[in-house]
């Protein structure tokens, strides 16, 4: 098996991974850095798909304290305050470096200074953007910067599992597969960063690209990394419904509701008057998604099983001018956003939970770092729009600097355990030897459907209990999969889909177990059997580790209110 | 308005299996869709894979035309699969095949490595002109931003390069995508690599023939043609500017100036006495002769240019290329052995390695190696050495050659072709054209 | 040490290789370029015929027509080259200049004959 030995291994190539590579390289150009991405260079990851923008304090009338307060309020006070503080403070230098060092050009005010637009849940207009395609600008520019530097990119190579030393406490690299060739290879590294991003595509409706399959979190879990807040999965309220199409779930920007678009049920009612009569459609993502879901469950769903978003009353010209991207996306499928209602549904969008990290991105294992959506704790129970790309970029930058610092002392590249490698590789090849068994594509649909109905927007103890059993059942079937008729190992998409299922299953395990544990409603986590947020219940996070039987071992711990208490935040 | 009734289409998909090799072929599928106006070509491929052929390979990631992974040629035109609606395609058949100019990995998946390599060659990355701590103050209505427009929104899908008919004719052509990025950087006042970048694109920007194929197919509606025209104008201005550093680079790239002797272009005064006094008949005769002469010259000249362009590449003297066959001592005297030679060849965007067998004979003369081409001189089939019969044998039509390459039996018209050989530092080399 | 690639990639496809739809999908811009080349060759031929066989109305008609056509397309490229017309109007430019060419052609032809 081919082996690559390097100082730094970075898994993923979205915002967090790229910023980490750039910052590590700039801190010490002697470092050998290898990026492993399962997509083409710069084309994977969710950072590229960011539409809205990047929350950052640039104006002297704004302050880091205000941004922190908004973030904690949005996160329903269970954020890791240390991480949230670093996010808002480091966002400012990060966005400036984007402009001055990497060549991004964000939208400007007429006077030539950087424009900041309003976003939901914020006390100040602080979202930096480039039209409604902010992600393309950021990732295109940083990808070029990677090209400029001597950083090795292994594109269309998928990391399968992290490799531990014999004690299991130190990560020494990763086992990867070259998708184009179908061959395994090993990367051994002095420091490894997991920055694949999340992307909960394990649901019927999802917003991220289907190529995102929760690989990072699955890998981290299997390696024994400590995780946090896994029950916190954000549903975006307005994923476009396109029956039968893979485009289903792609988002219609939040700005539409901000501008005054209505959400209607099959009776044509603005149902938000039942759920949030004050803010109506301008409420936060969690409340909006939940309300839509309850309407759909109550049988007041529209033609395609969702609800309708109506923007016609804003004026056709206004919609076409201010939301050109959204207008054309709808138009592609014959929906007229400017004149008629458009069918939407809540769509699985973002994982607030992830690996436990400190502000230098260290995980609970030696030599292992995590950043971006793979890490948890920054956003608490609900993420604000515009804080996502900020998280990826800020913590990617932190991770890069931190790894360069770490390698000042520790430059030895450890050896991976050959037996572990062979064992893993054999497992991943097993389905090629079978001639009968279920199809991975059917099992994936089953898992998506099960997660949607059992561990979705509205959860109950009964359904969650069932989910935990169903996940194990699906897992057993996944182990029996056969790949007859899928061709050789080279660019075998169905084989890759099967591999992804393990990650989706592990994350589903973590979500359902944590969700069962949290007997209250908070942020994105909505329990039908405990429908009220109850602060007397206590502010705590749910931590977990993988147990010997593959199931998570959970631990509740109170939130450390280091900088702000909920009472400070509310006022 | 689109038709929402269920419809069945014939979908022809290009197939290439890397395990089998060969030129590939089209597979014909039939697919019924409930509503073509809600179905993208990406959906079509996903459904074909799921329901009809699990081995079908194609590439996609974001599915909302933001990543540029699913570029392919749909009904003869480059497009993103996720942005092409089935209902918009006319006719009963839909033909889907991979992008041009890129090696095909499997089915519709191409290797984008040549694309990124060319992209990088144009120095397509920002390099700050000076250290700054704050973002530059640039008004949105400033000239540079109005010029750059939305051209920075390129998603590097490769559709433009595939559509470009010039991309594989000129080795040094950076292609539309790279030149578009070069343009946005050249126009950006914050960038500090202006001259180097301009110098890099000079050899390239005039390869554009203004066919506008790239502009037509761009899924982001960016015009690379506009970008290339901008670079061309900038280059022209730069060349006219006194003391320009780019100019010297340009000179190297341009063909040498003709140094025709001044005597061939006579002064008007010298010309006048040669003309006979004009009479009506002689004037007509003179004019028709002159015109005929000019026409003949034009034909000869243009014909010459055309012929030269067409023939020059084949006539150009290629540099001698000596290819290593292996250690000379691996071919002991009195033996005939088969060896593989390898060398790289470059064709437009694509670089590949040729690998072919040759026969090394060390029989005729102990000091001299003879290396034979492994192709039969009859119809080019592959020969093989038969140790038992002590002959080179062609299985196609039974041609046989003696160990010295002379025809022994069968249809071959002449002896086997030989390479020029050379032994240096213990290695045997052959000369390859 | 790089391992040898196990899987062979296919040699890149060329523009109209294996694709019956290619010429049907060829767009205005490329036709304009192609027809300008073709008209250039036609001019050379017609010019030669015209010079050797003067005063043949049919030849003159064709020559004038070809020259006007060639000039029309050439002007379009010049206008685009110098940025005098935005590239996004390239198709309109073909139509507009062709109409202008037709008018000039009619004027010249009727004026001379």
Tab-separated table of C-alpha atoms in Angstrom, chain A residues 111-520:
chain	number	residue	atom	x	y	z
A	111	UNK	CA	-18.076	55.247	-0.382
A	112	UNK	CA	-15.853	52.220	-1.032
A	113	UNK	CA	-15.808	50.647	2.443
A	114	UNK	CA	-16.929	47.050	3.045
A	115	UNK	CA	-20.715	46.684	3.053
A	116	UNK	CA	-22.449	44.916	5.934
A	117	UNK	CA	-26.036	43.752	5.617
A	118	UNK	CA	-28.631	42.872	8.259
A	119	UNK	CA	-29.273	39.238	9.153
A	120	UNK	CA	-31.732	37.535	11.481
A	121	UNK	CA	-30.995	37.544	15.214
A	122	UNK	CA	-28.421	40.319	15.158
A	123	UNK	CA	-28.390	43.617	16.983
A	124	UNK	CA	-26.204	45.263	14.350
A	125	UNK	CA	-25.875	45.022	10.556
A	126	UNK	CA	-22.630	43.062	10.437
A	127	UNK	CA	-22.853	40.496	7.622
A	128	UNK	CA	-20.107	40.933	5.027
A	129	UNK	CA	-21.093	39.407	1.687
A	130	UNK	CA	-20.512	39.222	-2.029
A	131	UNK	CA	-23.957	39.433	-3.574
A	132	UNK	CA	-25.735	36.179	-2.799
A	133	UNK	CA	-22.659	34.095	-3.748
A	134	UNK	CA	-20.314	34.845	-0.855
A	135	UNK	CA	-19.020	31.269	-0.634
A	136	UNK	CA	-17.821	31.187	-4.239
A	137	UNK	CA	-15.782	34.358	-3.711
A	138	UNK	CA	-14.168	33.077	-0.511
A	139	UNK	CA	-13.382	29.549	-1.682
A	140	UNK	CA	-12.288	30.479	-5.210
A	141	UNK	CA	-9.780	32.951	-3.806
A	142	UNK	CA	-8.419	30.718	-1.056
A	143	UNK	CA	-8.118	27.775	-3.462
A	144	UNK	CA	-5.900	29.940	-5.664
A	145	UNK	CA	-3.800	30.812	-2.652
A	146	UNK	CA	-3.305	27.093	-1.961
A	147	UNK	CA	-2.131	26.672	-5.583
A	148	UNK	CA	0.287	29.537	-5.088
A	149	UNK	CA	1.918	27.845	-2.115
A	150	UNK	CA	3.766	24.573	-2.023
A	151	UNK	CA	0.874	22.618	-0.545
A	152	UNK	CA	0.085	19.197	-1.912
A	153	UNK	CA	-3.533	18.486	-2.814
A	154	UNK	CA	-4.761	14.937	-3.242
A	155	UNK	CA	-8.066	15.507	-4.974
A	156	UNK	CA	-10.795	12.908	-5.223
A	157	UNK	CA	-9.145	11.037	-2.395
A	158	UNK	CA	-11.393	10.140	0.486
A	159	UNK	CA	-10.200	9.738	4.056
A	160	UNK	CA	-11.866	6.603	5.420
A	161	UNK	CA	-10.668	6.349	8.986
A	162	UNK	CA	-8.240	7.973	11.346
A	163	UNK	CA	-5.347	5.740	12.328
A	164	UNK	CA	-4.405	5.521	15.977
A	165	UNK	CA	-1.227	4.255	17.584
A	166	UNK	CA	-1.453	1.117	19.701
A	167	UNK	CA	-2.595	3.002	22.806
A	168	UNK	CA	-5.506	4.543	20.877
A	169	UNK	CA	-4.741	7.953	22.363
A	170	UNK	CA	-2.647	9.357	19.581
A	171	UNK	CA	-3.724	9.853	15.958
A	172	UNK	CA	-0.949	9.123	13.488
A	173	UNK	CA	-2.691	9.789	10.185
A	174	UNK	CA	-5.490	8.390	8.083
A	175	UNK	CA	-6.370	5.568	5.751
A	176	UNK	CA	-7.569	6.996	2.439
A	177	UNK	CA	-8.877	5.757	-0.881
A	178	UNK	CA	-8.087	7.281	-4.246
A	179	UNK	CA	-11.564	7.458	-5.762
A	180	UNK	CA	-10.347	7.664	-9.371
A	181	UNK	CA	-8.066	4.650	-9.077
A	182	UNK	CA	-9.947	2.758	-6.377
A	183	UNK	CA	-6.727	2.139	-4.424
A	184	UNK	CA	-6.111	2.568	-0.729
A	185	UNK	CA	-3.220	4.602	0.600
A	186	UNK	CA	-2.048	5.782	3.983
A	187	UNK	CA	-1.006	9.238	5.070
A	188	UNK	CA	1.129	9.374	8.207
A	189	UNK	CA	1.374	12.789	9.768
A	190	UNK	CA	2.809	14.525	12.796
A	191	UNK	CA	-0.446	16.470	13.076
A	192	UNK	CA	-3.847	15.714	11.572
A	193	UNK	CA	-6.712	18.159	11.101
A	194	UNK	CA	-10.246	16.952	10.470
A	195	UNK	CA	-12.087	19.703	8.616
A	196	UNK	CA	-14.441	17.875	6.277
A	197	UNK	CA	-17.468	19.855	7.347
A	198	UNK	CA	-20.713	18.227	8.362
A	199	UNK	CA	-23.693	18.339	6.089
A	200	UNK	CA	-26.545	16.263	7.539
A	201	UNK	CA	-27.519	14.554	4.288
A	202	UNK	CA	-28.843	11.681	6.366
A	203	UNK	CA	-32.362	13.204	6.168
A	204	UNK	CA	-35.069	13.118	3.526
A	205	UNK	CA	-34.729	16.836	2.886
A	206	UNK	CA	-31.313	18.363	3.190
A	207	UNK	CA	-29.734	21.657	2.211
A	208	UNK	CA	-26.021	20.762	1.798
A	209	UNK	CA	-24.775	19.172	-1.409
A	210	UNK	CA	-25.319	15.386	-1.527
A	211	UNK	CA	-21.533	14.914	-1.711
A	212	UNK	CA	-21.351	15.940	1.971
A	213	UNK	CA	-21.856	12.814	4.045
A	214	UNK	CA	-20.765	13.631	7.621
A	215	UNK	CA	-17.443	11.851	7.017
A	216	UNK	CA	-15.460	13.900	9.513
A	217	UNK	CA	-17.778	13.366	12.450
A	218	UNK	CA	-18.091	9.662	11.679
A	219	UNK	CA	-14.304	9.323	11.573
A	220	UNK	CA	-13.833	11.307	14.777
A	221	UNK	CA	-16.423	9.226	16.590
A	222	UNK	CA	-14.890	5.935	15.497
A	223	UNK	CA	-11.460	7.164	16.564
A	224	UNK	CA	-12.832	7.760	20.063
A	225	UNK	CA	-12.851	11.540	20.076
A	226	UNK	CA	-15.068	13.256	22.640
A	227	UNK	CA	-18.078	14.935	21.016
A	228	UNK	CA	-20.589	17.513	22.244
A	229	UNK	CA	-24.107	18.853	21.485
A	230	UNK	CA	-24.840	16.194	18.883
A	231	UNK	CA	-28.617	16.537	19.313
A	232	UNK	CA	-28.382	20.075	17.987
A	233	UNK	CA	-29.105	19.847	14.293
A	234	UNK	CA	-30.362	22.925	12.557
A	235	UNK	CA	-33.228	22.733	10.086
A	236	UNK	CA	-33.438	25.597	7.655
A	237	UNK	CA	-37.080	26.594	7.217
A	238	UNK	CA	-37.089	27.189	3.479
A	239	UNK	CA	-35.644	24.368	1.402
A	240	UNK	CA	-37.113	24.380	-2.087
A	241	UNK	CA	-39.345	21.400	-2.917
A	242	UNK	CA	-38.619	19.881	-6.324
A	243	UNK	CA	-40.376	16.498	-6.362
A	244	UNK	CA	-38.042	13.681	-7.274
A	245	UNK	CA	-35.066	15.924	-7.920
A	246	UNK	CA	-31.732	15.952	-6.151
A	247	UNK	CA	-32.010	19.756	-6.104
A	248	UNK	CA	-34.787	19.405	-3.510
A	249	UNK	CA	-33.811	21.002	-0.223
A	250	UNK	CA	-31.587	23.669	-1.740
A	251	UNK	CA	-32.169	26.838	0.195
A	252	UNK	CA	-34.150	29.951	-0.472
A	253	UNK	CA	-32.337	32.720	1.323
A	254	UNK	CA	-33.439	33.857	4.751
A	255	UNK	CA	-33.402	37.427	3.481
A	256	UNK	CA	-36.720	36.742	1.755
A	257	UNK	CA	-38.481	36.313	5.061
A	258	UNK	CA	-36.511	39.240	6.384
A	259	UNK	CA	-37.911	41.331	3.546
A	260	UNK	CA	-41.456	40.299	4.498
A	261	UNK	CA	-42.327	37.135	2.595
A	262	UNK	CA	-45.270	35.157	3.993
A	263	UNK	CA	-45.393	31.499	4.896
A	264	UNK	CA	-48.762	29.920	4.081
A	265	UNK	CA	-50.384	26.554	4.746
A	266	UNK	CA	-52.824	24.711	2.489
A	267	UNK	CA	-55.703	26.853	3.809
A	268	UNK	CA	-53.811	29.957	2.751
A	269	UNK	CA	-53.325	31.051	6.387
A	270	UNK	CA	-50.252	32.819	7.688
A	271	UNK	CA	-49.844	30.120	10.296
A	272	UNK	CA	-47.080	31.964	12.165
A	273	UNK	CA	-49.761	33.956	13.976
A	274	UNK	CA	-50.389	30.783	15.956
A	275	UNK	CA	-46.730	30.240	16.868
A	276	UNK	CA	-45.058	33.648	17.071
A	277	UNK	CA	-47.630	36.430	16.599
A	278	UNK	CA	-45.058	39.131	17.338
A	279	UNK	CA	-42.203	38.359	14.999
A	280	UNK	CA	-44.330	36.304	12.570
A	281	UNK	CA	-42.152	35.059	9.665
A	282	UNK	CA	-39.129	37.010	10.910
A	283	UNK	CA	-38.605	34.676	13.818
A	284	UNK	CA	-35.459	32.560	14.224
A	285	UNK	CA	-34.760	29.489	12.102
A	286	UNK	CA	-35.588	26.960	14.830
A	287	UNK	CA	-39.033	28.407	15.604
A	288	UNK	CA	-39.889	28.852	11.948
A	289	UNK	CA	-38.889	25.300	10.985
A	290	UNK	CA	-40.745	23.820	13.907
A	291	UNK	CA	-43.928	25.752	13.119
A	292	UNK	CA	-43.882	24.685	9.469
A	293	UNK	CA	-43.309	21.105	10.504
A	294	UNK	CA	-46.232	21.164	12.942
A	295	UNK	CA	-48.504	22.565	10.212
A	296	UNK	CA	-47.407	19.808	7.857
A	297	UNK	CA	-48.013	17.179	10.548
A	298	UNK	CA	-51.474	18.615	11.248
A	299	UNK	CA	-52.454	17.874	7.660
A	300	UNK	CA	-52.391	21.467	6.505
A	301	UNK	CA	-49.584	20.765	4.065
A	302	UNK	CA	-49.665	22.057	0.506
A	303	UNK	CA	-49.489	20.222	-2.809
A	304	UNK	CA	-46.052	18.631	-2.461
A	305	UNK	CA	-46.211	17.940	1.276
A	306	UNK	CA	-44.599	21.201	2.374
A	307	UNK	CA	-45.801	24.749	2.929
A	308	UNK	CA	-45.829	27.726	0.588
A	309	UNK	CA	-43.572	30.731	0.623
A	310	UNK	CA	-45.237	33.792	-0.842
A	311	UNK	CA	-43.279	36.836	-1.905
A	312	UNK	CA	-45.557	38.200	-4.644
A	313	UNK	CA	-47.011	40.919	-2.421
A	314	UNK	CA	-43.529	42.469	-2.120
A	315	UNK	CA	-43.784	43.371	-5.781
A	316	UNK	CA	-42.425	41.312	-8.663
A	317	UNK	CA	-39.805	43.901	-9.536
A	318	UNK	CA	-38.526	44.103	-5.959
A	319	UNK	CA	-38.067	40.331	-5.735
A	320	UNK	CA	-36.359	40.036	-9.120
A	321	UNK	CA	-33.974	42.871	-8.315
A	322	UNK	CA	-33.063	41.973	-4.730
A	323	UNK	CA	-33.055	38.189	-4.941
A	324	UNK	CA	-31.830	37.429	-8.456
A	325	UNK	CA	-30.141	34.164	-7.435
A	326	UNK	CA	-33.210	32.849	-5.651
A	327	UNK	CA	-35.508	34.036	-8.439
A	328	UNK	CA	-33.511	32.222	-11.142
A	329	UNK	CA	-33.169	29.074	-9.052
A	330	UNK	CA	-36.951	28.886	-8.723
A	331	UNK	CA	-37.443	29.807	-12.366
A	332	UNK	CA	-35.308	26.872	-13.463
A	333	UNK	CA	-38.077	24.615	-12.193
A	334	UNK	CA	-40.935	26.758	-13.443
A	335	UNK	CA	-41.705	28.381	-10.069
A	336	UNK	CA	-42.275	32.105	-10.182
A	337	UNK	CA	-40.990	33.446	-6.872
A	338	UNK	CA	-41.879	37.019	-7.782
A	339	UNK	CA	-45.504	36.324	-8.621
A	340	UNK	CA	-46.667	33.032	-7.124
A	341	UNK	CA	-46.252	30.900	-4.015
A	342	UNK	CA	-43.285	28.540	-4.071
A	343	UNK	CA	-43.392	25.160	-2.265
A	344	UNK	CA	-40.832	24.877	0.548
A	345	UNK	CA	-40.114	22.579	3.442
A	346	UNK	CA	-37.725	22.674	6.391
A	347	UNK	CA	-34.465	20.999	5.364
A	348	UNK	CA	-31.655	19.507	7.469
A	349	UNK	CA	-28.929	22.094	7.281
A	350	UNK	CA	-26.154	22.282	9.858
A	351	UNK	CA	-24.646	20.322	12.748
A	352	UNK	CA	-24.098	22.578	15.733
A	353	UNK	CA	-22.498	19.666	17.579
A	354	UNK	CA	-19.169	18.045	16.869
A	355	UNK	CA	-15.778	17.289	18.354
A	356	UNK	CA	-14.915	18.972	21.629
A	357	UNK	CA	-12.142	21.483	20.912
A	358	UNK	CA	-10.374	24.305	22.684
A	359	UNK	CA	-9.655	27.653	21.052
A	360	UNK	CA	-6.483	26.177	19.518
A	361	UNK	CA	-8.560	23.377	17.920
A	362	UNK	CA	-7.020	20.540	19.946
A	363	UNK	CA	-9.356	17.556	20.292
A	364	UNK	CA	-9.368	15.025	23.077
A	365	UNK	CA	-6.733	12.916	21.246
A	366	UNK	CA	-3.039	13.675	20.769
A	367	UNK	CA	-1.869	15.028	17.393
A	368	UNK	CA	-5.488	15.461	16.316
A	369	UNK	CA	-7.143	18.799	15.547
A	370	UNK	CA	-10.650	19.652	14.388
A	371	UNK	CA	-12.182	22.830	12.984
A	372	UNK	CA	-15.324	24.099	11.308
A	373	UNK	CA	-18.553	22.117	11.303
A	374	UNK	CA	-16.723	18.998	12.526
A	375	UNK	CA	-16.100	20.773	15.823
A	376	UNK	CA	-18.884	21.576	18.251
A	377	UNK	CA	-19.765	24.043	20.972
A	378	UNK	CA	-19.385	27.360	19.160
A	379	UNK	CA	-23.040	27.797	18.251
A	380	UNK	CA	-24.805	26.119	21.145
A	381	UNK	CA	-28.382	25.094	20.363
A	382	UNK	CA	-28.898	27.216	17.273
A	383	UNK	CA	-26.555	28.880	14.814
A	384	UNK	CA	-27.116	32.391	13.555
A	385	UNK	CA	-27.121	32.910	9.816
A	386	UNK	CA	-23.674	34.260	8.865
A	387	UNK	CA	-21.887	32.656	11.809
A	388	UNK	CA	-21.285	29.422	9.891
A	389	UNK	CA	-18.686	30.581	7.388
A	390	UNK	CA	-17.245	32.781	10.128
A	391	UNK	CA	-16.771	29.662	12.289
A	392	UNK	CA	-15.100	27.719	9.471
A	393	UNK	CA	-12.703	30.507	8.553
A	394	UNK	CA	-11.858	31.619	12.083
A	395	UNK	CA	-11.275	28.129	13.440
A	396	UNK	CA	-9.476	27.013	10.289
A	397	UNK	CA	-7.106	29.899	10.833
A	398	UNK	CA	-6.755	29.028	14.519
A	399	UNK	CA	-6.030	25.399	13.631
A	400	UNK	CA	-3.377	26.316	11.070
A	401	UNK	CA	-1.527	28.527	13.517
A	402	UNK	CA	-1.944	26.039	16.296
A	403	UNK	CA	-0.557	23.140	14.252
A	404	UNK	CA	2.451	25.178	13.158
A	405	UNK	CA	3.057	26.019	16.808
A	406	UNK	CA	2.615	22.376	17.844
A	407	UNK	CA	5.138	21.223	15.235
A	408	UNK	CA	7.755	23.598	16.600
A	409	UNK	CA	8.274	21.100	19.394
A	410	UNK	CA	7.065	17.893	17.867
A	411	UNK	CA	8.288	17.157	14.327
A	412	UNK	CA	8.536	13.373	14.474
A	413	UNK	CA	6.188	11.553	12.117
A	414	UNK	CA	4.819	8.455	13.834
A	415	UNK	CA	4.246	5.070	12.222
A	416	UNK	CA	0.762	3.726	11.668
A	417	UNK	CA	-0.235	0.304	12.926
A	418	UNK	CA	-0.073	-2.048	9.908
A	419	UNK	CA	-2.570	-4.499	11.337
A	420	UNK	CA	-5.161	-1.788	11.857
A	421	UNK	CA	-4.674	-0.627	8.264
A	422	UNK	CA	-5.065	-4.091	6.806
A	423	UNK	CA	-8.078	-4.826	8.939
A	424	UNK	CA	-9.830	-1.614	7.876
A	425	UNK	CA	-8.979	-2.017	4.194
A	426	UNK	CA	-10.292	-5.572	4.186
A	427	UNK	CA	-13.577	-4.400	5.714
A	428	UNK	CA	-14.020	-1.729	3.094
A	429	UNK	CA	-13.504	-4.272	0.323
A	430	UNK	CA	-15.783	-6.933	1.777
A	431	UNK	CA	-18.938	-6.144	-0.266
A	432	UNK	CA	-17.095	-6.799	-3.544
A	433	UNK	CA	-16.797	-10.448	-2.557
A	434	UNK	CA	-20.522	-10.924	-1.903
A	435	UNK	CA	-22.986	-11.892	-4.600
A	436	UNK	CA	-26.171	-11.316	-2.678
A	437	UNK	CA	-27.302	-8.692	-0.222
A	438	UNK	CA	-29.120	-5.363	-0.054
A	439	UNK	CA	-28.288	-2.311	-2.168
A	440	UNK	CA	-26.574	0.627	-0.443
A	441	UNK	CA	-28.811	3.086	-2.288
A	442	UNK	CA	-31.975	1.543	-0.838
A	443	UNK	CA	-30.474	1.488	2.660
A	444	UNK	CA	-29.507	5.123	2.355
A	445	UNK	CA	-33.110	6.019	1.475
A	446	UNK	CA	-34.305	3.964	4.436
A	447	UNK	CA	-31.952	5.781	6.815
A	448	UNK	CA	-32.936	9.180	5.431
A	449	UNK	CA	-36.615	8.430	5.808
A	450	UNK	CA	-36.161	7.037	9.322
A	451	UNK	CA	-34.151	10.043	10.509
A	452	UNK	CA	-36.726	12.415	9.036
A	453	UNK	CA	-39.676	10.794	10.796
A	454	UNK	CA	-37.985	9.691	14.034
A	455	UNK	CA	-35.092	12.072	14.754
A	456	UNK	CA	-36.334	15.044	12.760
A	457	UNK	CA	-37.636	18.438	13.726
A	458	UNK	CA	-40.127	17.228	16.350
A	459	UNK	CA	-38.877	14.406	18.551
A	460	UNK	CA	-40.486	12.152	21.153
A	461	UNK	CA	-39.011	9.640	23.552
A	462	UNK	CA	-40.890	6.798	21.863
A	463	UNK	CA	-39.663	7.642	18.368
A	464	UNK	CA	-36.106	8.217	19.541
A	465	UNK	CA	-36.065	4.829	21.301
A	466	UNK	CA	-37.283	3.229	18.094
A	467	UNK	CA	-34.717	5.123	16.075
A	468	UNK	CA	-31.866	3.773	18.171
A	469	UNK	CA	-32.971	0.221	17.365
A	470	UNK	CA	-33.660	0.901	13.689
A	471	UNK	CA	-30.182	2.411	13.258
A	472	UNK	CA	-28.607	-0.803	14.546
A	473	UNK	CA	-30.801	-2.831	12.204
A	474	UNK	CA	-29.834	-0.736	9.215
A	475	UNK	CA	-26.204	-1.020	10.253
A	476	UNK	CA	-26.440	-4.803	10.199
A	477	UNK	CA	-27.877	-4.675	6.708
A	478	UNK	CA	-25.210	-2.225	5.598
A	479	UNK	CA	-22.634	-4.813	6.620
A	480	UNK	CA	-24.301	-7.319	4.270
A	481	UNK	CA	-24.313	-5.064	1.217
A	482	UNK	CA	-23.234	-6.410	-2.166
A	483	UNK	CA	-21.865	-4.388	-5.054
A	484	UNK	CA	-22.608	-6.634	-8.041
A	485	UNK	CA	-22.981	-4.661	-11.239
A	486	UNK	CA	-21.291	-1.541	-9.938
A	487	UNK	CA	-18.110	-2.119	-11.921
A	488	UNK	CA	-14.535	-2.090	-10.657
A	489	UNK	CA	-13.163	-0.042	-7.802
A	490	UNK	CA	-12.161	2.882	-10.024
A	491	UNK	CA	-14.660	5.719	-9.661
A	492	UNK	CA	-17.257	3.372	-8.246
A	493	UNK	CA	-19.918	5.760	-6.978
A	494	UNK	CA	-22.088	3.132	-5.331
A	495	UNK	CA	-19.109	1.835	-3.377
A	496	UNK	CA	-18.443	5.385	-2.183
A	497	UNK	CA	-22.112	5.770	-1.220
A	498	UNK	CA	-21.831	2.594	0.816
A	499	UNK	CA	-18.733	3.892	2.621
A	500	UNK	CA	-20.584	7.127	3.406
A	501	UNK	CA	-23.360	5.150	5.063
A	502	UNK	CA	-21.079	4.210	7.970
A	503	UNK	CA	-20.498	7.884	8.718
A	504	UNK	CA	-24.180	8.707	8.401
A	505	UNK	CA	-25.037	5.825	10.712
A	506	UNK	CA	-22.531	6.858	13.356
A	507	UNK	CA	-23.777	10.433	13.336
A	508	UNK	CA	-27.405	9.237	13.467
A	509	UNK	CA	-26.453	7.175	16.524
A	510	UNK	CA	-24.968	10.213	18.225
A	511	UNK	CA	-27.920	12.470	17.364
A	512	UNK	CA	-30.604	10.065	18.522
A	513	UNK	CA	-28.831	9.110	21.768
A	514	UNK	CA	-28.151	12.744	22.706
A	515	UNK	CA	-31.651	13.814	21.708
A	516	UNK	CA	-33.141	11.185	23.975
A	517	UNK	CA	-31.036	12.469	26.846
A	518	UNK	CA	-32.129	16.105	26.544
A	519	UNK	CA	-35.622	16.141	28.047
A	520	UNK	CA	-36.492	19.708	27.170
